[in-house]
Tab-separated table of C-alpha atoms in Angstrom:
chain	number	residue	atom	x	y	z
A	1	MET	CA	-30.693	13.412	-8.627
A	2	ALA	CA	-32.359	16.772	-8.095
A	3	ARG	CA	-30.072	19.706	-8.927
A	4	VAL	CA	-30.473	23.219	-7.502
A	5	SER	CA	-29.920	26.671	-9.270
A	6	ARG	CA	-29.114	29.785	-7.774
A	7	ARG	CA	-32.194	31.169	-9.155
A	8	HIS	CA	-34.794	29.887	-7.053
A	9	SER	CA	-38.569	30.281	-7.408
A	10	GLY	CA	-40.669	31.483	-4.458
A	11	THR	CA	-41.353	27.952	-3.248
A	12	GLN	CA	-37.660	26.663	-3.542
A	13	THR	CA	-35.359	26.744	-0.462
A	14	HIS	CA	-31.606	27.740	-0.785
A	15	PRO	CA	-29.681	24.600	0.321
A	16	VAL	CA	-28.254	27.138	3.192
A	17	ASP	CA	-31.777	27.343	4.600
A	18	GLU	CA	-32.659	24.004	4.315
A	19	LEU	CA	-33.532	21.832	7.223
A	20	LEU	CA	-32.123	18.415	6.968
A	21	PRO	CA	-33.240	15.302	8.556
A	22	LEU	CA	-32.425	14.647	12.231
A	23	PRO	CA	-29.829	12.010	11.523
A	24	GLN	CA	-27.745	13.997	9.051
A	25	LEU	CA	-28.026	16.827	11.427
A	26	THR	CA	-26.467	14.935	14.390
A	27	LEU	CA	-23.768	13.316	12.002
A	28	TYR	CA	-22.658	16.558	10.107
A	29	GLY	CA	-22.990	18.477	13.334
A	30	PHE	CA	-20.781	16.106	15.430
A	31	GLN	CA	-18.440	16.007	12.552
A	32	HIS	CA	-17.955	20.121	13.010
A	33	ILE	CA	-17.318	19.207	16.709
A	34	LEU	CA	-14.603	17.030	16.020
A	35	ALA	CA	-13.023	19.460	13.626
A	36	PHE	CA	-13.374	22.399	16.096
A	37	TYR	CA	-12.581	20.957	19.566
A	38	ALA	CA	-8.927	21.215	19.802
A	39	ALA	CA	-8.513	24.816	18.482
A	40	ALA	CA	-11.621	25.994	20.574
A	41	VAL	CA	-9.709	24.912	23.718
A	42	ILE	CA	-6.539	25.902	23.372
A	43	VAL	CA	-7.156	29.408	24.017
A	44	PRO	CA	-8.662	29.087	27.636
A	45	VAL	CA	-5.823	26.654	28.132
A	46	LEU	CA	-3.115	28.969	27.024
A	47	LEU	CA	-4.281	31.775	28.759
A	48	GLY	CA	-5.053	29.889	31.825
A	49	ASN	CA	-1.588	28.574	32.130
A	50	ALA	CA	-0.014	32.030	31.436
A	51	LEU	CA	-1.894	33.401	34.412
A	52	GLY	CA	-1.141	30.691	36.540
A	53	LEU	CA	-4.700	29.376	37.092
A	54	SER	CA	-5.363	26.090	39.238
A	55	ASP	CA	-6.504	22.986	37.347
A	56	GLU	CA	-10.014	23.536	38.529
A	57	GLN	CA	-10.249	27.169	37.153
A	58	LEU	CA	-8.498	25.888	33.960
A	59	VAL	CA	-11.270	23.272	33.559
A	60	HIS	CA	-14.055	25.846	34.251
A	61	LEU	CA	-12.618	28.326	31.530
A	62	VAL	CA	-12.665	25.355	29.271
A	63	ASN	CA	-16.604	24.491	30.040
A	64	ALA	CA	-17.311	28.275	29.775
A	65	ASP	CA	-15.590	28.374	26.644
A	66	LEU	CA	-17.439	25.580	24.922
A	67	LEU	CA	-20.792	26.633	26.234
A	68	THR	CA	-20.418	30.319	25.109
A	69	CYS	CA	-19.044	28.962	21.827
A	70	GLY	CA	-22.326	26.963	21.303
A	71	ILE	CA	-24.483	30.167	22.120
A	72	ALA	CA	-22.350	32.337	19.621
A	73	THR	CA	-22.567	29.450	16.870
A	74	ILE	CA	-26.500	29.518	17.190
A	75	ILE	CA	-26.655	33.214	17.284
A	76	GLN	CA	-24.627	33.473	13.930
A	77	ALA	CA	-25.926	30.855	11.938
A	78	LEU	CA	-29.792	30.980	13.166
A	79	GLY	CA	-30.051	34.320	13.233
A	80	VAL	CA	-31.746	36.598	15.835
A	81	TRP	CA	-33.511	39.912	14.634
A	82	ARG	CA	-30.764	41.733	12.526
A	83	ILE	CA	-27.739	39.449	14.440
A	84	GLY	CA	-26.170	36.603	12.637
A	85	ALA	CA	-25.090	36.039	8.927
A	86	ARG	CA	-27.579	33.003	8.774
A	87	LEU	CA	-24.911	31.203	7.294
A	88	PRO	CA	-23.124	27.812	8.252
A	89	LEU	CA	-20.282	29.824	10.294
A	90	VAL	CA	-19.176	28.208	13.488
A	91	GLN	CA	-18.036	30.672	15.910
A	92	GLY	CA	-14.733	30.256	18.067
A	93	VAL	CA	-12.442	32.204	20.424
A	94	THR	CA	-9.796	34.184	18.207
A	95	PHE	CA	-6.353	33.315	18.096
A	96	THR	CA	-5.699	37.140	17.562
A	97	ALA	CA	-6.860	38.110	21.119
A	98	VAL	CA	-4.404	35.699	22.828
A	99	SER	CA	-1.273	37.783	23.092
A	100	PRO	CA	-3.131	40.897	24.289
A	101	MET	CA	-5.019	39.004	26.900
A	102	VAL	CA	-1.897	37.520	28.185
A	103	ALA	CA	-0.329	40.831	28.587
A	104	ILE	CA	-3.415	42.396	30.194
A	105	GLY	CA	-3.914	39.552	32.598
A	106	ILE	CA	-0.047	39.453	33.701
A	107	GLY	CA	-0.197	43.484	33.901
A	108	ALA	CA	-2.960	43.134	36.271
A	109	GLY	CA	-1.153	40.689	38.508
A	110	GLY	CA	-2.039	37.285	36.891
A	111	GLY	CA	-4.599	34.906	38.397
A	112	THR	CA	-8.330	35.701	38.704
A	113	ALA	CA	-7.432	39.353	39.195
A	114	GLY	CA	-5.870	39.404	35.880
A	115	LEU	CA	-9.079	37.856	34.376
A	116	LEU	CA	-11.208	40.351	35.518
A	117	VAL	CA	-9.402	42.962	33.755
A	118	VAL	CA	-9.385	40.794	30.794
A	119	TYR	CA	-13.149	40.225	30.910
A	120	GLY	CA	-13.831	44.084	31.410
A	121	ALA	CA	-12.023	44.717	28.113
A	122	VAL	CA	-13.732	41.713	26.292
A	123	ILE	CA	-17.325	42.987	27.224
A	124	THR	CA	-16.236	46.373	26.288
A	125	ALA	CA	-14.857	45.513	23.038
A	126	GLY	CA	-17.693	43.257	22.411
A	127	ILE	CA	-20.095	46.442	22.702
A	128	ALA	CA	-17.995	48.423	20.404
A	129	THR	CA	-18.032	45.739	17.801
A	130	PHE	CA	-21.807	45.508	17.865
A	131	LEU	CA	-21.801	49.484	17.418
A	132	PHE	CA	-19.115	49.513	14.788
A	133	ALA	CA	-20.619	46.813	12.569
A	134	PRO	CA	-22.964	49.011	10.580
A	135	PHE	CA	-20.004	50.943	9.508
A	136	VAL	CA	-17.663	48.261	8.803
A	137	GLY	CA	-20.470	46.908	6.826
A	138	ARG	CA	-20.479	49.620	4.505
A	139	LEU	CA	-16.880	49.524	3.706
A	140	VAL	CA	-17.024	46.236	1.976
A	141	LYS	CA	-16.503	47.876	-1.183
A	142	TYR	CA	-13.129	48.349	-0.093
A	143	PHE	CA	-12.562	44.407	0.413
A	144	PRO	CA	-12.711	43.482	-3.295
A	145	PRO	CA	-11.727	39.884	-4.163
A	146	VAL	CA	-7.832	40.529	-4.642
A	147	VAL	CA	-8.197	41.807	-0.794
A	148	ILE	CA	-10.597	38.676	0.332
A	149	GLY	CA	-9.002	36.197	-1.579
A	150	THR	CA	-5.521	37.408	-0.258
A	151	ILE	CA	-6.530	37.306	3.352
A	152	LEU	CA	-8.179	33.966	3.072
A	153	THR	CA	-5.171	32.478	1.504
A	154	ILE	CA	-3.268	33.895	4.188
A	155	ILE	CA	-5.629	32.134	6.915
A	156	GLY	CA	-5.296	28.828	5.227
A	157	ILE	CA	-1.196	29.139	4.959
A	158	THR	CA	-0.949	30.221	8.065
A	159	LEU	CA	-3.166	27.518	9.710
A	160	ILE	CA	-1.428	24.819	7.671
A	161	PRO	CA	1.767	24.731	10.187
A	162	VAL	CA	-0.758	24.328	13.259
A	163	GLY	CA	-1.931	21.061	11.485
A	164	LEU	CA	1.550	20.164	10.724
A	165	GLN	CA	2.487	20.660	14.424
A	166	ASN	CA	-0.429	18.356	15.498
A	167	ALA	CA	0.505	15.847	12.909
A	168	ALA	CA	3.929	15.970	14.544
A	169	GLY	CA	2.627	15.307	18.065
A	170	GLY	CA	1.308	18.634	19.288
A	171	SER	CA	3.315	21.880	19.852
A	172	HIS	CA	3.614	20.829	23.669
A	173	LEU	CA	6.220	18.436	22.627
A	174	ILE	CA	8.445	20.662	20.772
A	175	GLY	CA	12.018	19.814	21.842
A	176	ASP	CA	10.796	16.340	22.989
A	177	PRO	CA	12.387	13.382	20.927
A	178	ALA	CA	8.902	12.214	20.564
A	179	TYR	CA	7.824	15.268	18.469
A	180	GLY	CA	8.114	14.451	14.915
A	181	SER	CA	8.394	10.881	15.544
A	182	GLY	CA	7.721	8.328	12.998
A	183	LYS	CA	4.648	6.780	14.750
A	184	ASN	CA	3.145	10.264	15.091
A	185	LEU	CA	3.370	10.910	11.409
A	186	ALA	CA	1.968	7.489	10.681
A	187	TYR	CA	-0.951	8.287	12.288
A	188	ALA	CA	-1.258	11.709	10.964
A	189	LEU	CA	-0.532	10.328	7.328
A	190	GLY	CA	-3.015	7.328	7.828
A	191	THR	CA	-5.790	9.553	8.958
A	192	LEU	CA	-5.108	11.843	6.077
A	193	LEU	CA	-4.986	8.835	3.515
A	194	LEU	CA	-8.288	7.419	5.056
A	195	ILE	CA	-10.205	10.860	4.447
A	196	LEU	CA	-8.833	11.308	0.795
A	197	VAL	CA	-9.760	7.322	0.129
A	198	VAL	CA	-13.456	7.825	1.666
A	199	VAL	CA	-13.677	11.211	-0.522
A	200	ARG	CA	-12.336	9.519	-3.854
A	201	LEU	CA	-14.249	6.043	-3.333
A	202	GLY	CA	-17.212	6.639	-1.347
A	203	LYS	CA	-20.738	7.754	-2.191
A	204	PRO	CA	-21.485	11.384	-1.877
A	205	PHE	CA	-23.106	11.030	1.582
A	206	LEU	CA	-20.159	8.834	2.913
A	207	GLY	CA	-17.668	11.264	1.488
A	208	SER	CA	-18.977	14.233	3.196
A	209	LEU	CA	-18.327	12.428	6.361
A	210	ALA	CA	-14.747	11.751	5.376
A	211	VAL	CA	-13.273	13.903	8.184
A	212	LEU	CA	-15.486	12.595	10.703
A	213	ILE	CA	-14.568	8.787	9.666
A	214	GLY	CA	-11.011	9.614	9.813
A	215	LEU	CA	-11.038	10.970	13.135
A	216	VAL	CA	-13.044	8.168	14.520
A	217	VAL	CA	-11.049	5.486	12.772
A	218	GLY	CA	-7.888	7.118	13.489
A	219	THR	CA	-8.508	7.569	17.344
A	220	ALA	CA	-9.603	3.940	17.454
A	221	VAL	CA	-6.356	2.372	15.838
A	222	ALA	CA	-4.467	4.653	18.418
A	223	TRP	CA	-6.293	3.357	21.349
A	224	LEU	CA	-5.727	-0.218	20.192
A	225	LEU	CA	-2.311	0.535	19.965
A	226	GLY	CA	-2.099	2.089	23.471
A	227	ASP	CA	-1.712	5.531	22.074
A	228	ALA	CA	-5.077	7.219	23.100
A	229	HIS	CA	-6.040	7.227	26.758
A	230	PHE	CA	-9.592	7.895	28.008
A	231	ASP	CA	-8.680	8.310	31.673
A	232	ALA	CA	-9.769	11.776	31.834
A	233	VAL	CA	-13.274	10.784	30.942
A	234	ALA	CA	-13.666	8.488	34.189
A	235	ASP	CA	-12.206	11.470	36.151
A	236	ALA	CA	-14.374	14.400	34.599
A	237	ASP	CA	-17.683	15.257	36.244
A	238	TRP	CA	-20.937	14.435	34.512
A	239	PHE	CA	-22.476	18.005	35.061
A	240	GLY	CA	-20.976	21.476	35.567
A	241	VAL	CA	-22.571	25.043	34.900
A	242	THR	CA	-20.690	28.172	34.505
A	243	THR	CA	-22.457	31.200	35.889
A	244	PRO	CA	-22.195	34.721	34.939
A	245	PHE	CA	-19.188	36.488	36.428
A	246	HIS	CA	-18.012	33.271	38.240
A	247	TYR	CA	-14.610	35.138	39.117
A	248	GLY	CA	-16.293	38.379	40.589
A	249	MET	CA	-17.569	41.489	38.644
A	250	PRO	CA	-15.099	42.596	35.501
A	251	GLN	CA	-12.673	45.592	36.036
A	252	PHE	CA	-12.877	48.168	33.256
A	253	GLU	CA	-9.382	49.786	32.667
A	254	LEU	CA	-8.632	52.069	29.595
A	255	LEU	CA	-5.811	50.773	28.140
A	256	PRO	CA	-6.846	47.145	28.291
A	257	ILE	CA	-9.948	48.094	26.735
A	258	ILE	CA	-8.381	49.920	23.624
A	259	ALA	CA	-6.090	46.828	23.104
A	260	MET	CA	-8.924	44.745	22.768
A	261	VAL	CA	-10.903	47.100	20.663
A	262	VAL	CA	-7.934	47.069	18.207
A	263	VAL	CA	-8.037	43.395	18.171
A	264	MET	CA	-11.684	43.161	17.467
A	265	LEU	CA	-11.284	45.685	14.540
A	266	ILE	CA	-8.924	43.066	13.124
A	267	THR	CA	-11.039	40.344	13.498
A	268	MET	CA	-13.664	42.187	11.702
A	269	VAL	CA	-11.507	42.061	8.637
A	270	GLU	CA	-11.213	38.288	9.418
A	271	THR	CA	-14.890	37.872	9.815
A	272	THR	CA	-15.456	39.883	6.567
A	273	GLY	CA	-13.190	37.399	4.629
A	274	ASP	CA	-14.977	34.320	6.182
A	275	VAL	CA	-18.460	35.716	5.279
A	276	TYR	CA	-17.657	36.134	1.815
A	277	ALA	CA	-15.614	32.566	1.675
A	278	ILE	CA	-18.810	30.845	3.090
A	279	GLY	CA	-20.887	32.879	0.491
A	280	GLU	CA	-18.607	31.828	-2.346
A	281	ILE	CA	-18.658	27.944	-1.171
A	282	SER	CA	-22.530	27.944	-0.652
A	283	ARG	CA	-23.297	30.037	-3.506
A	284	LYS	CA	-25.271	32.490	-1.276
A	285	LYS	CA	-25.213	35.912	-2.206
A	286	VAL	CA	-23.305	38.204	0.718
A	287	ASP	CA	-23.591	41.998	0.873
A	288	SER	CA	-23.253	44.589	3.159
A	289	ASP	CA	-26.172	43.785	5.345
A	290	THR	CA	-24.881	40.158	5.456
A	291	VAL	CA	-21.368	41.394	6.901
A	292	THR	CA	-23.142	43.847	9.288
A	293	ARG	CA	-25.223	41.117	10.515
A	294	ALA	CA	-22.231	38.674	11.024
A	295	LEU	CA	-20.164	41.403	12.891
A	296	ARG	CA	-23.149	42.083	15.378
A	297	ALA	CA	-23.051	38.435	16.103
A	298	ASP	CA	-19.304	38.520	16.763
A	299	GLY	CA	-19.926	41.635	19.113
A	300	VAL	CA	-22.863	40.081	20.865
A	301	SER	CA	-20.846	36.646	21.256
A	302	THR	CA	-17.602	38.664	22.583
A	303	MET	CA	-19.863	40.453	25.163
A	304	LEU	CA	-21.602	37.041	26.344
A	305	GLY	CA	-17.967	35.691	26.450
A	306	GLY	CA	-16.867	38.426	29.110
A	307	ILE	CA	-20.313	37.840	31.056
A	308	PHE	CA	-19.896	33.948	30.788
A	309	ASN	CA	-16.129	33.860	31.907
A	310	SER	CA	-14.967	33.579	28.098
A	311	PHE	CA	-13.222	35.388	25.207
A	312	PRO	CA	-13.940	37.163	22.201
A	313	TYR	CA	-15.469	35.347	19.369
A	314	VAL	CA	-14.901	35.310	15.385
A	315	ALA	CA	-16.207	33.008	12.612
A	316	PHE	CA	-13.848	29.508	12.652
A	317	ALA	CA	-11.805	29.084	9.426
A	318	GLU	CA	-11.295	25.509	10.243
A	319	ASN	CA	-14.844	24.596	9.956
A	320	ILE	CA	-14.974	26.600	6.478
A	321	GLY	CA	-12.592	24.323	5.179
A	322	LEU	CA	-15.008	21.387	6.458
A	323	VAL	CA	-17.889	22.873	4.724
A	324	ARG	CA	-15.923	23.119	1.451
A	325	MET	CA	-14.892	19.421	1.803
A	326	SER	CA	-18.352	18.049	2.871
A	327	LYS	CA	-20.154	20.274	0.436
A	328	VAL	CA	-23.146	20.434	3.221
A	329	VAL	CA	-24.152	23.942	3.352
A	330	SER	CA	-27.257	23.905	5.506
A	331	ARG	CA	-26.816	26.373	8.592
A	332	PHE	CA	-29.079	24.223	10.588
A	333	VAL	CA	-26.118	21.627	10.586
A	334	VAL	CA	-24.083	24.293	12.364
A	335	VAL	CA	-26.948	24.997	14.526
A	336	ALA	CA	-26.823	21.350	15.512
A	337	ALA	CA	-23.155	21.742	16.340
A	338	GLY	CA	-23.975	24.572	18.454
A	339	VAL	CA	-26.382	22.531	20.546
A	340	PHE	CA	-23.661	20.042	21.018
A	341	MET	CA	-21.085	22.510	22.071
A	342	ILE	CA	-23.659	23.742	24.847
A	343	LEU	CA	-23.932	20.091	25.981
A	344	LEU	CA	-20.217	19.465	25.987
A	345	GLY	CA	-19.922	22.913	28.121
A	346	LEU	CA	-22.588	21.424	30.309
A	347	LEU	CA	-21.044	17.728	30.239
A	348	PRO	CA	-17.471	17.798	31.457
A	349	LYS	CA	-17.252	13.977	30.750
A	350	ALA	CA	-18.406	14.435	27.189
A	351	GLY	CA	-16.149	17.359	26.304
A	352	SER	CA	-13.068	14.937	27.853
A	353	LEU	CA	-14.245	12.369	25.404
A	354	VAL	CA	-13.938	14.606	22.240
A	355	ALA	CA	-10.479	15.889	23.777
A	356	ALA	CA	-9.052	12.311	23.617
A	357	ILE	CA	-8.503	12.504	19.909
A	358	PRO	CA	-4.757	12.319	19.833
A	359	HIS	CA	-2.928	15.357	18.301
A	360	PRO	CA	-1.546	13.456	15.426
A	361	VAL	CA	-4.754	11.935	14.385
A	362	LEU	CA	-6.179	15.548	14.499
A	363	GLY	CA	-3.250	17.032	12.453
A	364	GLY	CA	-3.781	14.708	9.701
A	365	ALA	CA	-7.587	15.874	9.328
A	366	ALA	CA	-6.513	19.307	9.776
A	367	ILE	CA	-3.995	19.639	7.130
A	368	SER	CA	-6.730	18.847	4.476
A	369	MET	CA	-9.077	21.273	6.156
A	370	PHE	CA	-6.865	24.217	6.500
A	371	GLY	CA	-5.730	23.317	3.001
A	372	MET	CA	-8.987	23.797	1.687
A	373	VAL	CA	-9.398	27.339	3.394
A	374	ALA	CA	-6.397	28.502	1.448
A	375	ALA	CA	-7.834	26.739	-1.727
A	376	VAL	CA	-11.112	29.062	-1.344
A	377	GLY	CA	-8.687	32.164	-1.069
A	378	ILE	CA	-7.252	30.979	-4.300
A	379	GLN	CA	-10.686	29.919	-6.099
A	380	ILE	CA	-11.248	34.061	-5.265
A	381	LEU	CA	-8.216	35.085	-6.454
A	382	ALA	CA	-8.961	33.434	-9.655
A	383	LYS	CA	-11.512	36.000	-10.440
A	384	VAL	CA	-8.550	38.726	-10.130
A	385	ASP	CA	-6.646	39.872	-12.968
A	386	LEU	CA	-3.128	39.248	-11.553
A	387	ARG	CA	-1.416	40.229	-14.814
A	388	GLU	CA	-2.334	43.682	-13.516
A	389	GLU	CA	0.820	44.705	-12.009
A	390	ARG	CA	-1.213	46.454	-8.670
A	391	ASN	CA	-3.263	43.434	-8.082
A	392	ALA	CA	-0.181	41.121	-8.227
A	393	ILE	CA	1.969	43.073	-6.005
A	394	ILE	CA	-0.985	43.704	-3.324
A	395	LEU	CA	-0.913	39.638	-3.127
A	396	ALA	CA	2.766	39.428	-3.100
A	397	VAL	CA	3.531	41.669	-0.184
A	398	SER	CA	0.708	40.631	1.536
A	399	LEU	CA	2.133	37.036	1.645
A	400	GLY	CA	5.537	38.343	2.597
A	401	ALA	CA	4.077	40.125	5.281
A	402	ALA	CA	2.165	37.189	6.613
A	403	MET	CA	5.339	35.007	6.981
A	404	LEU	CA	7.198	37.691	9.121
A	405	PRO	CA	5.796	36.660	12.655
A	406	THR	CA	6.771	33.093	12.130
A	407	THR	CA	9.869	33.363	10.160
A	408	VAL	CA	11.468	36.523	11.711
A	409	LYS	CA	10.548	36.332	15.490
A	410	PRO	CA	13.259	38.334	16.838
A	411	PHE	CA	12.054	41.294	14.819
A	412	PHE	CA	8.813	41.441	16.753
A	413	GLU	CA	10.348	40.543	20.024
A	414	ARG	CA	12.078	43.964	20.034
A	415	MET	CA	8.842	45.991	19.439
A	416	PRO	CA	6.923	47.518	22.478
A	417	ASP	CA	4.367	44.862	24.189
A	418	ASP	CA	1.232	46.791	22.736
A	419	VAL	CA	2.270	46.831	19.430
A	420	ARG	CA	3.659	43.187	19.420
A	421	ALA	CA	0.330	41.785	20.791
A	422	VAL	CA	-1.469	43.256	17.737
A	423	LEU	CA	0.870	42.407	14.853
A	424	ASP	CA	2.512	39.373	16.006
A	425	SER	CA	0.096	37.500	13.855
A	426	GLY	CA	0.559	36.411	10.237
A	427	ILE	CA	-2.991	36.861	9.622
A	428	THR	CA	-3.482	40.008	11.344
A	429	LEU	CA	-0.271	41.599	9.684
A	430	GLY	CA	-1.021	39.977	6.030
A	431	GLY	CA	-4.634	41.157	6.207
A	432	LEU	CA	-4.026	44.509	7.233
A	433	THR	CA	-1.050	45.038	4.467
A	434	ALA	CA	-3.792	43.779	2.101
A	435	LEU	CA	-6.011	46.454	2.940
A	436	VAL	CA	-3.754	49.231	3.008
A	437	LEU	CA	-2.367	48.306	-0.201
A	438	ASN	CA	-5.639	48.050	-2.070
A	439	LEU	CA	-6.525	51.569	-0.455
A	440	PHE	CA	-2.850	52.913	-1.933
A	441	PHE	CA	-3.428	51.429	-5.230
A	442	ASN	CA	-7.180	51.224	-6.043
A	443	ALA	CA	-9.365	52.935	-3.833
A	444	PHE	CA	-7.178	56.490	-3.346
A	445	THR	CA	-6.627	56.474	-7.058
A	446	ARG	CA	-10.370	56.358	-8.118
A	447	ARG	CA	-9.609	52.974	-9.888
A	448	LYS	CA	-12.786	51.131	-9.807
A	449	ALA	CA	-12.532	48.004	-7.491
A	450	MET	CA	-13.424	44.764	-8.858
A	451	GLU	CA	-16.341	43.176	-7.110
A	452	ILE	CA	-17.545	39.682	-6.736
A	453	ASP	CA	-20.370	39.261	-9.456
A	454	TRP	CA	-22.818	36.874	-7.951
A	455	GLU	CA	-24.716	36.949	-11.151
A	456	ASP	CA	-21.930	34.803	-12.585
A	457	TYR	CA	-23.810	31.863	-10.382
A	458	GLU	CA	-27.408	32.253	-11.525
A	459	ASP	CA	-27.231	29.729	-14.535
A	460	GLU	CA	-24.238	27.729	-13.012
A	461	THR	CA	-24.942	23.835	-12.268
A	462	PRO	CA	-23.463	23.419	-8.556
A	463	PRO	CA	-21.261	20.790	-7.863
A	464	ALA	CA	-22.214	17.368	-6.664
A	465	GLY	CA	-22.808	16.981	-2.767
A	466	PRO	CA	-24.192	14.311	-0.615
A	467	THR	CA	-27.736	13.185	-0.643
A	468	HIS	CA	-30.099	11.289	1.711
A	469	PRO	CA	-32.291	8.547	0.454
A	470	ALA	CA	-35.333	10.222	2.251
A	471	ALA	CA	-34.465	13.557	0.518
A	472	GLN	CA	-33.559	12.423	-3.222
A	473	SER	CA	-36.694	13.644	-4.574
A	474	ALA	CA	-36.582	16.894	-2.755
A	475	PRO	CA	-34.942	19.937	-3.839
A	476	GLY	CA	-31.441	21.013	-1.851
A	477	ALA	CA	-30.920	18.427	1.023
A	478	GLY	CA	-28.721	21.350	2.312
A	479	ALA	CA	-25.758	20.501	-0.085
A	480	TRP	CA	-25.263	21.581	-3.631
A	481	ARG	CA	-26.042	18.532	-5.799
């Protein structure tokens, strides 16, 4: 089996840049779609319901979101000019923007009138993100491993409860006797156990498809037992196209624009952490230029989101966990996933088929993937000397801050709406805390911040990964072997 070193010759291709055979691109790309879909569509559903949109308008929001997700993912993974990190990063709508967008939309009267004000703020924030990207990219020296590792650990820990809620039947069932029922937990546990068994006993290629296998088998079992329904597939249209400014020309108002720019500044920190995480997983060197290109992609994608009736975009941590589990680091797999997203956005019937995956089945898979995100954060924190009191306190206090929004909600309910919209997120509050404490303890005291030493990987033998019979004699195969 071929092995790949980080020290490539002029003729060797880094696994991140390797184009896999079409069958592998299709399977691995579709696996990303299944892992991504539920989280991708929840934002337009939440916003549409909050603003009182009709079912038809809600379906259009979902299709527009999927179409733009696909375009955004291709821009980020494939790269255009100096836009896009050219790493296996899937783009999705950021959850950080949900509360501000709901507040903006309701404040503008709700319905499509509220959407127009939201889209004006989104477009402006996208332009601002693109312009700020080089400046933020130069600030990566203030994101040492203790900050990046803390943020990624927080992201994973914050997302795990979302997976657990799905395992219990989905947040929409909270308060219903079915929530947390033995049947739902059995589906989730069965899916998770199947994934673990495939990873443990399967060949490398089969193990890399563990999440896909778990989701497909779990859904099939639920369908046989009458708990998965595909009625919506028959009712959905075969073809639908989202047009720019479908609801009318955006409205640009100052305060909503300021709120959305603040949201994008926060997501820049999240994207920076995601870029370093995928660099750590794939052993691809990440520098300030990589971060700048990733942030530019966020800006362009967010601007396109406002034009095509969608929302702000950021790299999805869920899919970073999937890359970690599968060890498939080829960015062209993510490009293939972007193509699938575009097709789903144009084919509502296909999208409804993916949406039929039961929540408990999805939750079982999500627990493993979200946990992997936290594991990557812990892996980066392993580079930090936590015996040093300042590093330990940055981690400790940031983790505590991240728990506040979910454990002491009344504290945030007493805040002004604009402040709550920004801080009522564990990822946001914990990430900002890590940044501020690092500045206080390290940057402003002229202490040299520890950086990720990419040279550590130079002679390191990569871990085992999936292979394809046709590619066993070739270097790479898009995964570390």
